[in-house]
Amino acid sequence: MKPKILTTLELPKNALDALEKYFIVEGGPELVKDRNKLLKLLEDKVGLLTAPHIKVDRELFDHAPNLMVVSTYSVGFDHIDVNEATRRGIYIGYTPGVLSDCVAEVTWALILSTYKRISEAERIVRARKWVKGIYKEPLGRDLKGKTLGIIGLGRIGRRVAEIGRCFGMRIVYYDIVKPPEAEKLDFEYCDLETLLKISDVVSIHVPLLKETYHLIDESKLKLMKKDAIIVNTSRGAVIDEKALIRALKEGWIMGAGLDVFEQEPLPLDSELLDMENVVLSPHRGSASIETREAMLNLAVNNLISVLKGQKPPALLNPDVMKVRPLDKTRVLQE
Ligand code: NAD
């Protein structure tokens, strides 16, 4: 009999066909809202294909004695207890790289919409309040000659920085790791405080970790220029959202473009929903046809590879190979 895997995704036919060649595939998106059913179904599964919409934690592993691989349809991994997975010999596949361009482009869509005040202006047109005359309010700002501050110069941050160059911006960045080729880069390194003080546009691209939780808090927001904007396409909890709301209401900064929030979906009573100087996007940084296809291919390959006893194309926790060597994960033949 074929081995069994579980998914919490709604899979298109080609992905389902690729998986059903090897596995009995159970589950679907309904499991996101039914944790008990998800846990129950995991008992006899060797693989889980999922996304940041569920927590992959000790409780889940306790219900999955046969689990050897979790493949997440995301580059973010804050929903997964990676150390615990490694300890238990569970491989974690993820999707780095294939979504960087798309997320960088969405970041720029938010930067442009916020700095040029496109969404605000669109609301005026839609409210049938466009009156004849020279357009005055809301006036946007120009990017050329301004400073773009990138927090986290990884795959996505670097692409955002490259695009910033095309707008004629000075690029500064902060990261815990200085890239090996830092000297050759056309971007200037500075500490976080300096970056916040001098940037007109601040864009966040660090993963959510213990160390980056509320990295941008009240004290950091107060360092920013009053006419600067902050854009976040990383994870909501990297910014203290309560402090951000105060900053936006009290004019410590000009605006914010947000794709991610501390609680998602954004609660219906969130004050952000009624604020003019915020552009809101429902966590769709990687939401393009091409990128989603590439992510799914990679996620499916990661899962199949581990269960063939092969190193997956994108393995988040390589130390797991010491705990459960790849020849012990082989449940499929070539
Ligand atoms: P990456 O690992 O290539 O880059 C992250 C960078 O952050 C690295 O250079 C790293 O050194 C730096 N960093 C880590 N900890 C830090 C700290 N404490 N202080 C300063 N810098 C630190 O990751 P990536 O592929 O660029 O993705 C970045 C994040 O974007 C993901 O972790 C994910 O949460 C988020 N993301 C969001 C969406 C979306 O739909 N909005 C889509 C994809 C990724």
Coordinates of C-alpha atoms in Angstrom, one line a residue, residues 95 97-110 155-157 159-160 163 205 233 259 281 283-295:
T95 CA 10.5 27.6 -0.2
G97 CA 14.3 32.1 -3.2
V98 CA 11.4 31.3 -5.5
L99 CA 9.2 34.0 -4.0
S100 CA 11.8 36.8 -3.4
D101 CA 11.1 38.8 -6.5
C102 CA 7.3 38.7 -6.0
V103 CA 7.6 39.8 -2.3
A104 CA 10.0 42.5 -3.3
E105 CA 7.5 43.7 -5.9
V106 CA 4.6 43.7 -3.5
T107 CA 6.8 45.6 -1.0
W108 CA 7.4 48.2 -3.7
A109 CA 3.6 48.3 -4.4
L110 CA 3.1 49.2 -0.8
R155 CA 17.0 37.4 -0.3
I156 CA 13.9 39.7 -0.3
G157 CA 15.6 42.7 1.3
R159 CA 15.9 42.7 -4.1
V160 CA 13.9 45.5 -2.6
I163 CA 14.8 48.2 -7.1
H205 CA 12.6 41.9 5.8
T233 CA 6.1 42.5 4.4
D259 CA 1.0 43.1 4.4
S281 CA -2.8 44.2 2.2
H283 CA -0.7 38.8 3.6
R284 CA -0.3 38.4 -0.1
G285 CA 3.4 39.1 -0.6
S286 CA 3.9 35.9 -2.6
A287 CA 0.5 35.9 -4.3
S288 CA 1.2 35.8 -8.0
I289 CA 0.4 33.0 -10.4
E290 CA 4.0 32.3 -11.3
T291 CA 5.3 32.5 -7.8
R292 CA 2.7 30.3 -6.2
E293 CA 3.3 27.7 -8.8
A294 CA 7.0 27.7 -8.2
M295 CA 6.5 27.5 -4.4

